[in-house]
Amino acid sequence: MTILYILLAIFLLGVLITVHEFGHFIAARLTGIAVKEFAVGFGPKLIKWRSKKHDTLFALRPIPLGGYCMFYGDETDPEGVNDPRAFDRAKVWKRALTVFSGPLMNFVLAFVLAVVLMAGYGMTVVQPYLDTVEAGMPAQAAGLLPGDVLLSAGGEALPIGDASALTAAIAKLAPGESLPLTVRRGEETITVSIAPMWDEAEGRNRIGVGIKAYGPLQSGQWLPAAFDSCVYASTVILKSLGALFTTGEGIQDAAGPIGVVQLVAEQTRTGGLETFLNLAVIISINLGLVNLLPIPGLDGSRLVFFLIEAIRRKPVSRKIETAVHLTGYALLLGLMAFFTFQDVGRLLGG
């Protein structure tokens, strides 16, 4: 696992979390809620500048594992409670939209990355076709070429997506029997008769072709395929979270930032860009879904308080809400420490 892949994995986590915080930021701007500070990274400020128009401090910090969007008067800014720009003074629907937009941006990013993944690597089942034709074998002698689309063998149509149907048809032949094979080459349909050759090494008749039954997605299929892949990933993640919280199943496999960085680095090193994009989609969806859970300190918990406020037509006591969120932060930090300890144990254990 080289340093390049580790840095790439850290960069990915930083981007996913920054995009999440940017969702809060852009929704606040659109609804007129003031943002006190928007930071990329954690730690001391390396670069900072202030927007004169909106009085927002922008900061770049050295630890690239995330960032944050601070509002006036939130639990991290107690001195801003009485500021007329305080977050709590905004209408409840504006606050709810601002909070929800963080996870929403993770879902949007996941979909965009999934579209890129499908455009570059997406495959779908197609009519079987010849991928390779071996020199000196019956298929070459019959004039077959790579790219020929297989239509029928022995008078029976070959089904879409089935790369083994031709092999099965060859296996049914009696000794010395030839196989009528119909293929499409461009606009032309060609029928040939091929006598298979017995392959002692493999113990079967062969005509010397490699067959594939999948091909790249067409541009019109990218969006639906990306959407389906995101829905599938979300379903799997939700089932895993349900099992984790109800039975504890998977707790031993859960990972903190160190474990995620290790996973992304190792998988990207062996799988390349396709694997990196796929992991980015999954992690981004996971980040969005987890943040929507009604756990104190997460966005889902805030949305619950906003729902209560909308129903009661008055907010929950600020002291109670702040205490809940701060307690949640403490529990989340403890959980993060546990997973980090578990990650380090895995690394040391090989």
Tab-separated table of C-alpha atoms in Angstrom:
chain	number	residue	atom	x	y	z
A	1	MET	CA	0.000	0.000	0.000
A	2	THR	CA	1.946	3.015	-1.259
A	3	ILE	CA	1.747	6.535	0.091
A	4	LEU	CA	0.103	7.700	-3.156
A	5	TYR	CA	-2.959	5.497	-2.613
A	6	ILE	CA	-3.148	6.477	1.064
A	7	LEU	CA	-3.138	10.154	0.108
A	8	LEU	CA	-5.770	9.473	-2.555
A	9	ALA	CA	-7.989	7.765	0.026
A	10	ILE	CA	-7.573	10.653	2.491
A	11	PHE	CA	-8.390	13.099	-0.307
A	12	LEU	CA	-11.568	11.145	-1.094
A	13	LEU	CA	-12.796	11.281	2.511
A	14	GLY	CA	-12.012	14.987	2.660
A	15	VAL	CA	-13.954	15.670	-0.528
A	16	LEU	CA	-16.988	13.640	0.574
A	17	ILE	CA	-17.223	15.412	3.932
A	18	THR	CA	-16.553	18.844	2.415
A	19	VAL	CA	-19.307	18.251	-0.153
A	20	HIS	CA	-21.633	17.359	2.740
A	21	GLU	CA	-20.818	20.607	4.533
A	22	PHE	CA	-21.119	22.541	1.273
A	23	GLY	CA	-24.682	21.239	1.047
A	24	HIS	CA	-25.450	22.936	4.366
A	25	PHE	CA	-23.655	26.074	3.195
A	26	ILE	CA	-25.355	26.490	-0.165
A	27	ALA	CA	-28.819	25.799	1.261
A	28	ALA	CA	-28.202	28.395	3.982
A	29	ARG	CA	-27.181	30.937	1.367
A	30	LEU	CA	-30.251	30.200	-0.759
A	31	THR	CA	-32.627	30.549	2.216
A	32	GLY	CA	-30.955	33.645	3.658
A	33	ILE	CA	-29.426	31.996	6.742
A	34	ALA	CA	-26.092	33.552	7.735
A	35	VAL	CA	-23.020	31.311	7.881
A	36	LYS	CA	-20.372	32.346	10.401
A	37	GLU	CA	-17.551	30.125	9.128
A	38	PHE	CA	-17.022	27.568	6.397
A	39	ALA	CA	-13.858	25.522	6.786
A	40	VAL	CA	-12.195	22.858	4.671
A	41	GLY	CA	-10.129	20.561	6.892
A	42	PHE	CA	-9.467	20.647	10.620
A	43	GLY	CA	-6.743	22.147	12.796
A	44	PRO	CA	-5.201	25.634	12.812
A	45	LYS	CA	-6.067	28.017	10.001
A	46	LEU	CA	-3.563	27.943	7.139
A	47	ILE	CA	-5.412	30.372	4.894
A	48	LYS	CA	-8.422	32.497	5.752
A	49	TRP	CA	-10.455	35.218	4.132
A	50	ARG	CA	-13.733	36.922	4.957
A	51	SER	CA	-16.613	37.623	2.606
A	52	LYS	CA	-17.455	41.299	2.907
A	53	LYS	CA	-20.926	40.806	1.467
A	54	HIS	CA	-22.019	37.968	3.779
A	55	ASP	CA	-19.512	38.383	6.649
A	56	THR	CA	-18.575	34.689	6.394
A	57	LEU	CA	-15.095	33.523	7.340
A	58	PHE	CA	-13.639	30.968	4.931
A	59	ALA	CA	-10.716	28.890	6.163
A	60	LEU	CA	-8.392	26.209	4.857
A	61	ARG	CA	-7.022	23.928	7.594
A	62	PRO	CA	-4.231	21.293	7.433
A	63	ILE	CA	-6.029	18.055	8.357
A	64	PRO	CA	-7.913	17.087	5.174
A	65	LEU	CA	-10.410	14.690	6.768
A	66	GLY	CA	-13.458	16.897	6.374
A	67	GLY	CA	-14.549	20.377	7.358
A	68	TYR	CA	-17.492	22.168	8.899
A	69	CYS	CA	-20.135	24.824	8.373
A	70	MET	CA	-20.697	26.973	11.488
A	71	PHE	CA	-23.852	29.016	12.000
A	72	TYR	CA	-24.333	31.948	14.338
A	73	GLY	CA	-25.687	30.839	17.697
A	74	ASP	CA	-25.416	27.069	17.204
A	75	GLU	CA	-24.030	24.847	19.961
A	76	THR	CA	-20.474	25.531	18.784
A	77	ASP	CA	-21.085	29.302	18.930
A	78	PRO	CA	-22.835	30.012	22.259
A	79	GLU	CA	-21.815	33.684	22.215
A	80	GLY	CA	-23.861	34.160	19.059
A	81	VAL	CA	-27.188	33.127	20.594
A	82	ASN	CA	-28.481	36.678	20.788
A	83	ASP	CA	-27.119	37.668	17.376
A	84	PRO	CA	-29.987	38.633	15.018
A	85	ARG	CA	-28.372	36.336	12.451
A	86	ALA	CA	-28.598	33.303	14.801
A	87	PHE	CA	-29.606	30.029	13.172
A	88	ASP	CA	-32.535	29.521	15.560
A	89	ARG	CA	-34.151	32.771	14.404
A	90	ALA	CA	-34.708	31.430	10.873
A	91	LYS	CA	-38.020	29.796	9.957
A	92	VAL	CA	-38.131	26.111	10.775
A	93	TRP	CA	-38.501	25.009	7.138
A	94	LYS	CA	-35.385	26.960	6.196
A	95	ARG	CA	-33.395	25.335	8.986
A	96	ALA	CA	-34.718	21.893	8.068
A	97	LEU	CA	-33.813	22.362	4.400
A	98	THR	CA	-30.340	23.586	5.351
A	99	VAL	CA	-29.701	20.569	7.560
A	100	PHE	CA	-31.151	18.067	5.074
A	101	SER	CA	-29.067	19.487	2.230
A	102	GLY	CA	-25.871	18.045	3.713
A	103	PRO	CA	-26.900	14.398	3.198
A	104	LEU	CA	-28.677	15.412	-0.013
A	105	MET	CA	-25.388	16.634	-1.493
A	106	ASN	CA	-23.817	13.261	-0.669
A	107	PHE	CA	-26.573	11.530	-2.628
A	108	VAL	CA	-26.165	13.965	-5.534
A	109	LEU	CA	-22.397	13.419	-5.595
A	110	ALA	CA	-22.875	9.645	-5.461
A	111	PHE	CA	-25.222	9.797	-8.442
A	112	VAL	CA	-22.846	11.994	-10.456
A	113	LEU	CA	-19.947	9.629	-9.728
A	114	ALA	CA	-22.160	6.652	-10.610
A	115	VAL	CA	-22.934	8.248	-13.984
A	116	VAL	CA	-19.196	8.672	-14.611
A	117	LEU	CA	-18.681	5.053	-13.553
A	118	MET	CA	-21.367	3.790	-15.916
A	119	ALA	CA	-20.098	5.950	-18.797
A	120	GLY	CA	-16.571	4.632	-18.396
A	121	TYR	CA	-17.061	1.088	-17.170
A	122	GLY	CA	-20.774	0.248	-17.256
A	123	MET	CA	-21.649	-3.041	-18.926
A	124	THR	CA	-24.894	-4.669	-19.937
A	125	VAL	CA	-25.917	-8.035	-21.357
A	126	VAL	CA	-25.971	-8.223	-25.158
A	127	GLN	CA	-26.350	-10.851	-27.866
A	128	PRO	CA	-23.331	-13.202	-27.555
A	129	TYR	CA	-20.461	-12.294	-29.850
A	130	LEU	CA	-17.000	-13.615	-30.718
A	131	ASP	CA	-14.337	-11.883	-28.678
A	132	THR	CA	-11.437	-13.964	-30.013
A	133	VAL	CA	-10.891	-16.485	-32.815
A	134	GLU	CA	-7.924	-18.825	-32.387
A	135	ALA	CA	-5.543	-19.338	-35.287
A	136	GLY	CA	-5.552	-22.812	-36.818
A	137	MET	CA	-8.873	-23.790	-35.242
A	138	PRO	CA	-12.150	-24.728	-37.027
A	139	ALA	CA	-13.774	-21.333	-36.438
A	140	GLN	CA	-10.987	-19.525	-38.262
A	141	ALA	CA	-11.058	-22.080	-41.077
A	142	ALA	CA	-14.806	-21.406	-41.462
A	143	GLY	CA	-14.124	-17.702	-41.877
A	144	LEU	CA	-15.432	-16.445	-38.522
A	145	LEU	CA	-13.988	-13.164	-37.216
A	146	PRO	CA	-13.801	-11.409	-33.845
A	147	GLY	CA	-16.890	-9.232	-33.441
A	148	ASP	CA	-19.249	-11.612	-35.243
A	149	VAL	CA	-22.561	-11.665	-33.367
A	150	LEU	CA	-23.878	-15.178	-32.677
A	151	LEU	CA	-27.500	-15.587	-33.723
A	152	SER	CA	-28.164	-19.340	-33.781
A	153	ALA	CA	-26.398	-22.683	-33.443
A	154	GLY	CA	-27.816	-25.921	-34.825
A	155	GLY	CA	-30.945	-24.053	-35.891
A	156	GLU	CA	-31.724	-22.823	-32.361
A	157	ALA	CA	-31.538	-19.132	-31.460
A	158	LEU	CA	-28.851	-18.200	-28.938
A	159	PRO	CA	-30.386	-16.155	-26.083
A	160	ILE	CA	-29.196	-12.675	-25.181
A	161	GLY	CA	-26.687	-12.574	-22.344
A	162	ASP	CA	-25.843	-16.302	-22.577
A	163	ALA	CA	-22.164	-16.881	-23.368
A	164	SER	CA	-22.365	-20.633	-22.704
A	165	ALA	CA	-25.160	-21.620	-25.128
A	166	LEU	CA	-22.774	-22.212	-28.045
A	167	THR	CA	-20.523	-24.380	-25.893
A	168	ALA	CA	-23.558	-26.426	-24.844
A	169	ALA	CA	-24.616	-26.848	-28.490
A	170	ILE	CA	-21.125	-28.082	-29.418
A	171	ALA	CA	-21.163	-30.575	-26.548
A	172	LYS	CA	-24.383	-32.145	-27.869
A	173	LEU	CA	-22.866	-33.009	-31.262
A	174	ALA	CA	-22.262	-36.623	-32.207
A	175	PRO	CA	-18.686	-37.588	-33.165
A	176	GLY	CA	-17.882	-36.218	-36.645
A	177	GLU	CA	-21.056	-34.092	-36.764
A	178	SER	CA	-20.841	-30.464	-37.972
A	179	LEU	CA	-22.620	-27.516	-36.387
A	180	PRO	CA	-24.532	-24.966	-38.504
A	181	LEU	CA	-23.760	-21.538	-37.035
A	182	THR	CA	-25.414	-18.259	-38.034
A	183	VAL	CA	-23.716	-14.964	-37.248
A	184	ARG	CA	-24.263	-11.294	-38.024
A	185	ARG	CA	-21.350	-9.265	-39.361
A	186	GLY	CA	-22.322	-5.651	-39.781
A	187	GLU	CA	-25.458	-5.672	-41.945
A	188	GLU	CA	-24.721	-9.141	-43.311
A	189	THR	CA	-26.040	-12.477	-41.971
A	190	ILE	CA	-23.722	-15.430	-42.547
A	191	THR	CA	-24.284	-19.157	-41.970
A	192	VAL	CA	-21.342	-21.537	-41.796
A	193	SER	CA	-20.918	-25.220	-40.978
A	194	ILE	CA	-18.170	-26.025	-38.488
A	195	ALA	CA	-16.772	-29.423	-37.515
A	196	PRO	CA	-15.402	-29.125	-33.948
A	197	MET	CA	-11.933	-30.391	-33.043
A	198	TRP	CA	-11.357	-32.657	-30.040
A	199	ASP	CA	-9.125	-31.028	-27.432
A	200	GLU	CA	-7.306	-33.680	-25.432
A	201	ALA	CA	-6.085	-31.210	-22.805
A	202	GLU	CA	-9.587	-29.962	-22.027
A	203	GLY	CA	-11.374	-33.207	-22.793
A	204	ARG	CA	-14.026	-31.656	-25.026
A	205	ASN	CA	-14.843	-30.551	-28.563
A	206	ARG	CA	-13.801	-27.004	-29.432
A	207	ILE	CA	-14.056	-24.687	-32.414
A	208	GLY	CA	-11.548	-22.164	-31.028
A	209	VAL	CA	-13.503	-19.062	-30.060
A	210	GLY	CA	-13.809	-16.816	-27.027
A	211	ILE	CA	-17.344	-15.583	-26.395
A	212	LYS	CA	-18.663	-12.568	-24.517
A	213	ALA	CA	-22.269	-11.720	-23.781
A	214	TYR	CA	-21.859	-8.229	-22.358
A	215	GLY	CA	-20.930	-4.872	-23.794
A	216	PRO	CA	-20.605	-1.212	-22.841
A	217	LEU	CA	-23.703	0.720	-21.916
A	218	GLN	CA	-25.104	3.103	-24.489
A	219	SER	CA	-25.244	6.774	-23.495
A	220	GLY	CA	-29.016	6.599	-23.027
A	221	GLN	CA	-28.528	3.871	-20.415
A	222	TRP	CA	-26.032	5.719	-18.215
A	223	LEU	CA	-28.532	7.674	-16.085
A	224	PRO	CA	-30.970	4.813	-15.327
A	225	ALA	CA	-28.076	2.427	-14.680
A	226	ALA	CA	-26.455	4.948	-12.312
A	227	PHE	CA	-29.757	5.470	-10.494
A	228	ASP	CA	-30.301	1.708	-10.153
A	229	SER	CA	-26.786	1.209	-8.795
A	230	CYS	CA	-27.313	3.959	-6.187
A	231	VAL	CA	-30.664	2.474	-5.136
A	232	TYR	CA	-29.090	-0.963	-4.830
A	233	ALA	CA	-26.188	0.377	-2.766
A	234	SER	CA	-28.605	2.289	-0.512
A	235	THR	CA	-30.684	-0.848	0.049
A	236	VAL	CA	-27.641	-2.894	1.010
A	237	ILE	CA	-26.353	-0.166	3.340
A	238	LEU	CA	-29.738	0.245	5.060
A	239	LYS	CA	-30.006	-3.509	5.612
A	240	SER	CA	-26.499	-3.549	7.066
A	241	LEU	CA	-27.278	-0.611	9.366
A	242	GLY	CA	-30.492	-2.298	10.472
A	243	ALA	CA	-28.614	-5.481	11.343
A	244	LEU	CA	-25.891	-3.491	13.108
A	245	PHE	CA	-28.320	-1.614	15.371
A	246	THR	CA	-30.707	-4.515	16.063
A	247	THR	CA	-28.421	-7.524	16.426
A	248	GLY	CA	-24.914	-6.060	16.438
A	249	GLU	CA	-24.142	-8.003	13.271
A	250	GLY	CA	-21.153	-6.511	11.473
A	251	ILE	CA	-19.783	-4.514	14.425
A	252	GLN	CA	-16.478	-6.358	14.073
A	253	ASP	CA	-16.246	-5.253	10.431
A	254	ALA	CA	-17.138	-1.594	11.039
A	255	ALA	CA	-14.309	0.844	10.444
A	256	GLY	CA	-13.293	4.355	11.414
A	257	PRO	CA	-11.339	6.818	9.264
A	258	ILE	CA	-8.132	4.763	9.440
A	259	GLY	CA	-9.920	1.609	8.340
A	260	VAL	CA	-11.717	3.400	5.509
A	261	VAL	CA	-8.455	4.933	4.278
A	262	GLN	CA	-6.784	1.526	4.393
A	263	LEU	CA	-9.665	-0.109	2.499
A	264	VAL	CA	-9.811	2.559	-0.213
A	265	ALA	CA	-6.027	2.575	-0.652
A	266	GLU	CA	-5.727	-1.202	-0.925
A	267	GLN	CA	-8.748	-1.672	-3.194
A	268	THR	CA	-7.721	1.207	-5.479
A	269	ARG	CA	-4.181	-0.149	-5.783
A	270	THR	CA	-5.495	-3.489	-7.043
A	271	GLY	CA	-8.677	-2.374	-8.838
A	272	GLY	CA	-7.707	0.986	-10.306
A	273	LEU	CA	-9.975	3.905	-11.141
A	274	GLU	CA	-13.112	1.791	-11.569
A	275	THR	CA	-12.825	0.463	-8.018
A	276	PHE	CA	-12.003	3.928	-6.668
A	277	LEU	CA	-15.139	5.419	-8.245
A	278	ASN	CA	-17.286	2.536	-7.025
A	279	LEU	CA	-16.011	2.964	-3.457
A	280	ALA	CA	-16.589	6.723	-3.677
A	281	VAL	CA	-20.227	6.108	-4.646
A	282	ILE	CA	-20.769	3.652	-1.792
A	283	ILE	CA	-19.032	5.762	0.870
A	284	SER	CA	-20.860	8.931	-0.207
A	285	ILE	CA	-24.242	7.180	0.018
A	286	ASN	CA	-23.259	5.678	3.353
A	287	LEU	CA	-22.269	9.111	4.693
A	288	GLY	CA	-25.598	10.585	3.635
A	289	LEU	CA	-27.694	7.764	5.088
A	290	VAL	CA	-25.833	7.607	8.393
A	291	ASN	CA	-26.212	11.363	8.873
A	292	LEU	CA	-29.984	11.024	8.459
A	293	LEU	CA	-30.232	8.595	11.362
A	294	PRO	CA	-32.026	10.164	14.365
A	295	ILE	CA	-28.915	9.882	16.535
A	296	PRO	CA	-28.009	12.884	18.740
A	297	GLY	CA	-25.316	14.961	17.067
A	298	LEU	CA	-26.235	13.889	13.547
A	299	ASP	CA	-28.396	15.734	11.022
A	300	GLY	CA	-31.233	13.261	11.529
A	301	SER	CA	-31.511	14.258	15.177
A	302	ARG	CA	-31.782	17.934	14.239
A	303	LEU	CA	-34.525	17.132	11.757
A	304	VAL	CA	-36.452	15.378	14.536
A	305	PHE	CA	-36.255	18.528	16.673
A	306	PHE	CA	-37.460	20.627	13.724
A	307	LEU	CA	-40.386	18.256	13.200
A	308	ILE	CA	-41.346	18.555	16.872
A	309	GLU	CA	-41.072	22.324	16.612
A	310	ALA	CA	-43.282	22.387	13.510
A	311	ILE	CA	-45.927	20.247	15.221
A	312	ARG	CA	-45.857	22.152	18.534
A	313	ARG	CA	-45.452	25.517	16.781
A	314	LYS	CA	-42.717	26.397	19.227
A	315	PRO	CA	-39.126	25.169	19.580
A	316	VAL	CA	-37.881	22.684	22.120
A	317	SER	CA	-35.974	24.316	24.976
A	318	ARG	CA	-32.594	25.420	23.658
A	319	LYS	CA	-30.879	24.023	26.757
A	320	ILE	CA	-32.411	20.602	26.171
A	321	GLU	CA	-31.587	20.543	22.458
A	322	THR	CA	-28.012	21.752	23.031
A	323	ALA	CA	-27.495	19.154	25.757
A	324	VAL	CA	-28.768	16.391	23.459
A	325	HIS	CA	-26.509	17.431	20.585
A	326	LEU	CA	-23.414	17.869	22.774
A	327	THR	CA	-24.044	14.490	24.388
A	328	GLY	CA	-24.357	13.027	20.919
A	329	TYR	CA	-21.053	14.597	19.884
A	330	ALA	CA	-19.369	13.039	22.901
A	331	LEU	CA	-20.845	9.610	22.129
A	332	LEU	CA	-19.848	9.879	18.474
A	333	LEU	CA	-16.297	10.827	19.444
A	334	GLY	CA	-16.190	7.825	21.763
A	335	LEU	CA	-17.498	5.583	18.998
A	336	MET	CA	-14.933	7.014	16.606
A	337	ALA	CA	-12.196	6.325	19.132
A	338	PHE	CA	-13.412	2.730	19.469
A	339	PHE	CA	-13.386	2.167	15.711
A	340	THR	CA	-9.978	3.832	15.416
A	341	PHE	CA	-8.611	1.529	18.123
A	342	GLN	CA	-10.131	-1.405	16.227
A	343	ASP	CA	-8.555	-0.167	12.962
A	344	VAL	CA	-5.119	0.136	14.562
A	345	GLY	CA	-5.496	-3.382	15.993
A	346	ARG	CA	-6.207	-4.730	12.514
A	347	LEU	CA	-3.188	-2.936	11.070
A	348	LEU	CA	-0.854	-4.204	13.786
A	349	GLY	CA	-2.327	-7.681	13.494
A	350	GLY	CA	-1.604	-7.736	9.761
